[in-house]
Tab-separated table of C-alpha atoms in Angstrom:
chain	number	residue	atom	x	y	z
C	115	GLY	CA	-16.145	-8.790	-0.901
C	116	ASP	CA	-13.211	-8.194	1.645
C	117	SER	CA	-12.057	-4.536	2.003
C	118	ILE	CA	-8.278	-4.025	1.430
C	119	ILE	CA	-6.667	-1.927	3.981
C	120	VAL	CA	-3.495	-0.437	3.441
C	121	THR	CA	-1.320	0.810	6.682
C	122	GLY	CA	1.088	3.561	6.455
C	123	ILE	CA	2.041	6.039	4.051
C	124	TYR	CA	2.883	5.594	0.017
C	125	GLY	CA	4.912	6.967	-3.095
C	126	ALA	CA	8.500	8.505	-1.654
C	127	MET	CA	9.932	5.420	-2.487
C	128	GLY	CA	8.303	4.961	-6.021
C	129	TYR	CA	9.497	8.732	-6.644
C	130	VAL	CA	12.897	7.427	-6.234
C	131	ALA	CA	12.214	4.580	-8.450
C	132	LYS	CA	11.415	6.886	-11.215
C	133	HIS	CA	13.310	9.790	-10.589
C	134	GLY	CA	16.665	8.255	-9.134
C	135	ILE	CA	18.515	8.549	-5.902
C	136	GLU	CA	20.488	11.702	-7.088
C	137	HIS	CA	17.284	13.701	-7.990
C	138	SER	CA	15.360	12.136	-5.100
C	139	MET	CA	17.945	13.326	-2.410
C	140	ASN	CA	17.469	17.086	-3.441
C	141	LYS	CA	13.758	16.669	-2.045
C	142	GLU	CA	13.654	17.378	1.299
C	143	TRP	CA	9.992	15.311	1.479
C	144	VAL	CA	11.295	12.215	0.126
C	145	VAL	CA	14.252	11.863	2.049
C	146	LYS	CA	11.754	12.703	5.175
C	147	TYR	CA	9.677	9.463	3.943
C	148	THR	CA	12.622	7.213	3.306
C	149	LYS	CA	15.366	7.980	5.652
C	150	LYS	CA	14.157	6.258	8.783
C	151	PRO	CA	10.882	3.832	7.997
C	152	THR	CA	9.147	2.747	10.884
C	153	THR	CA	7.281	-0.068	11.819
C	154	ARG	CA	4.176	0.312	14.287
C	155	LEU	CA	4.157	-2.664	16.626
C	156	GLU	CA	0.937	-1.990	17.634
C	157	LEU	CA	-0.312	-3.496	14.270
C	158	GLY	CA	0.745	-7.207	15.826
C	159	TYR	CA	-1.838	-6.484	18.878
C	160	LEU	CA	-4.197	-4.987	16.209
C	161	ILE	CA	-4.007	-8.046	13.858
C	162	SER	CA	-4.171	-10.833	16.574
C	163	ASN	CA	-6.791	-9.093	18.270
C	164	ASN	CA	-9.034	-9.156	14.968
C	165	TYR	CA	-7.568	-12.711	13.822
C	166	LYS	CA	-11.151	-13.383	12.637
C	167	ALA	CA	-11.745	-10.723	10.851
C	168	ILE	CA	-8.498	-10.673	8.950
C	169	SER	CA	-8.706	-13.087	6.012
C	170	ALA	CA	-5.225	-12.149	4.904
C	171	SER	CA	-2.474	-9.648	5.628
C	172	MET	CA	1.361	-9.200	4.194
C	173	ASP	CA	3.753	-6.510	5.411
C	174	VAL	CA	4.835	-4.405	2.566
C	175	SER	CA	8.677	-4.136	2.610
C	176	ASP	CA	8.821	-5.307	-1.267
C	177	GLY	CA	6.564	-2.555	-2.944
C	178	LEU	CA	2.641	-1.789	-2.318
C	179	GLY	CA	2.169	-3.405	-5.844
C	180	TYR	CA	4.065	-6.418	-5.222
C	181	THR	CA	2.373	-7.562	-2.069
C	182	LEU	CA	-1.083	-6.824	-3.445
C	183	GLU	CA	-0.226	-9.024	-6.725
C	184	THR	CA	0.917	-11.700	-3.915
C	185	LEU	CA	-2.068	-11.493	-1.886
C	186	SER	CA	-4.240	-11.755	-5.012
C	187	SER	CA	-2.198	-14.706	-6.577
C	188	LEU	CA	-2.413	-16.733	-3.143
C	189	SER	CA	-5.922	-15.834	-2.751
C	190	ASN	CA	-6.793	-16.696	-6.426
C	191	ARG	CA	-9.098	-13.464	-6.505
C	192	GLY	CA	-8.515	-9.834	-8.342
C	193	ILE	CA	-8.201	-7.130	-6.024
C	194	GLN	CA	-10.088	-4.081	-7.330
C	195	ILE	CA	-8.011	-0.701	-6.027
C	196	GLU	CA	-10.851	2.046	-6.051
C	197	LYS	CA	-8.307	4.938	-4.850
C	198	PRO	CA	-4.735	5.314	-3.900
C	199	PRO	CA	-3.400	4.841	-0.697
C	200	LEU	CA	-2.365	7.896	1.664
C	201	THR	CA	0.409	9.532	-0.021
C	202	PRO	CA	2.882	12.502	0.933
C	203	PRO	CA	1.199	15.876	0.571
C	204	GLN	CA	3.958	16.591	-1.752
C	205	LEU	CA	3.172	13.926	-3.914
C	206	LEU	CA	-0.494	14.949	-4.354
C	207	GLU	CA	0.925	18.080	-5.560
C	208	HIS	CA	3.082	16.855	-7.819
C	209	CYS	CA	0.594	14.304	-9.579
C	210	ASN	CA	-2.334	17.505	-9.311
C	211	ASN	CA	-4.552	15.253	-7.143
C	212	ASP	CA	-4.789	12.572	-10.152
C	213	PRO	CA	-5.443	9.456	-8.534
C	214	LYS	CA	-3.866	7.257	-11.642
C	215	CYS	CA	-0.373	9.104	-10.844
C	216	LEU	CA	-0.614	8.570	-7.554
C	217	LEU	CA	-0.919	4.793	-7.764
C	218	ASP	CA	1.798	4.711	-9.993
C	219	TYR	CA	4.138	5.887	-7.593
C	220	ALA	CA	2.543	4.625	-4.995
C	221	LEU	CA	2.590	0.843	-6.132
C	222	ILE	CA	6.223	0.613	-7.686
C	223	GLY	CA	7.889	1.424	-4.237
C	224	GLY	CA	9.123	-0.585	-1.668
C	225	GLU	CA	10.738	-0.517	2.214
C	226	GLU	CA	7.458	1.396	3.494
C	227	TYR	CA	6.986	-1.072	5.933
C	228	GLY	CA	3.336	-0.744	6.440
C	229	VAL	CA	0.655	-4.120	6.395
C	230	VAL	CA	-2.130	-4.776	3.341
C	231	MET	CA	-5.068	-6.512	5.315
C	232	GLY	CA	-8.308	-8.405	3.854
C	233	VAL	CA	-10.953	-7.613	6.155
C	234	LYS	CA	-14.195	-9.446	6.302
C	235	SER	CA	-17.076	-6.859	5.858
C	236	GLN	CA	-18.830	-7.387	9.199
C	237	TRP	CA	-15.776	-6.417	11.165
C	238	LEU	CA	-14.436	-3.791	9.081
C	239	ASN	CA	-15.813	-0.858	11.457
C	240	ASN	CA	-13.903	-3.216	14.543
C	241	VAL	CA	-10.358	-2.968	13.152
C	242	ILE	CA	-10.836	0.313	11.741
C	243	ARG	CA	-11.607	1.187	15.563
C	244	GLU	CA	-8.635	-0.344	16.690
C	245	LEU	CA	-6.264	1.555	13.699
C	246	GLU	CA	-7.833	5.012	14.987
C	247	TYR	CA	-7.287	3.879	18.401
C	248	TYR	CA	-3.526	3.083	18.021
C	249	GLU	CA	-3.183	6.445	15.787
C	250	ILE	CA	-2.180	4.458	12.802
C	251	PRO	CA	-2.327	6.213	9.258
C	252	TYR	CA	-4.540	3.662	6.895
C	253	SER	CA	-6.594	3.838	4.193
C	254	ILE	CA	-9.329	1.526	2.372
C	255	ILE	CA	-8.075	1.303	-0.845
C	256	GLY	CA	-10.271	-1.540	-2.549
C	257	ARG	CA	-11.987	-4.790	-1.897
C	258	VAL	CA	-11.367	-8.320	-3.056
C	259	ILE	CA	-13.593	-9.301	-6.426
C	260	ASP	CA	-14.345	-12.821	-8.304
C	261	ALA	CA	-11.901	-12.281	-11.020
C	262	GLU	CA	-8.988	-13.528	-12.208
C	263	PRO	CA	-5.731	-13.029	-9.676
C	264	GLY	CA	-4.444	-9.398	-10.339
C	265	LEU	CA	-4.987	-5.929	-9.826
C	266	TYR	CA	-7.573	-3.968	-11.104
C	267	TYR	CA	-8.231	-0.525	-11.485
C	268	ASN	CA	-11.247	1.227	-13.182
C	269	GLU	CA	-12.255	-2.314	-13.791
C	270	VAL	CA	-8.929	-2.593	-16.325
C	271	LYS	CA	-6.148	-5.138	-14.956
C	272	ILE	CA	-3.039	-3.345	-14.356
C	273	HIS	CA	0.562	-4.508	-14.581
C	274	ILE	CA	2.682	-3.293	-11.808
C	275	LYS	CA	6.298	-2.926	-12.786
C	276	ARG	CA	9.098	-3.832	-9.824
C	277	TYR	CA	12.655	-4.187	-9.648
C	278	ASP	CA	14.276	-7.559	-9.292
C	279	GLN	CA	17.937	-7.323	-7.964
C	280	PHE	CA	18.748	-10.019	-10.643
C	281	LYS	CA	16.297	-9.185	-13.516
C	282	GLY	CA	16.183	-5.626	-13.630
C	283	TRP	CA	12.897	-4.221	-13.888
C	284	ALA	CA	9.978	-6.747	-14.531
């Protein structure tokens, strides 16, 4: 039942993964979101201040899909994705606001340096209040469910492709 909160903006690196570096470098918005990723140091304060509220957390350097699958596996629970995370406006336009398309791009990226947190429902408002105080972009993308580990969208288990430098696309 814990809520899954994701900080940051996702999809630009997924665009690079799907369309290649050469094509993506010509998109000003992709360069803007990938050139200098930032880490929000305030997240350390937020997590330490809310340690009783946060059941799990992990950075998103290897991709949002990989991070969510890892948290799901380690908790031995499923994660129901109910909506995509924040994405660049240009990706919204590219996907015609289609949530499945946005998820496809958001889940396969990497190097976004956001954080995924599982937050207990009774403290959700406290965590949101601090995220807003520090002006950290966030979205509540889903919740933990009592199901086989994995990611679920529209109650169907989904597989996330990711690039492994030894195996290629897995």
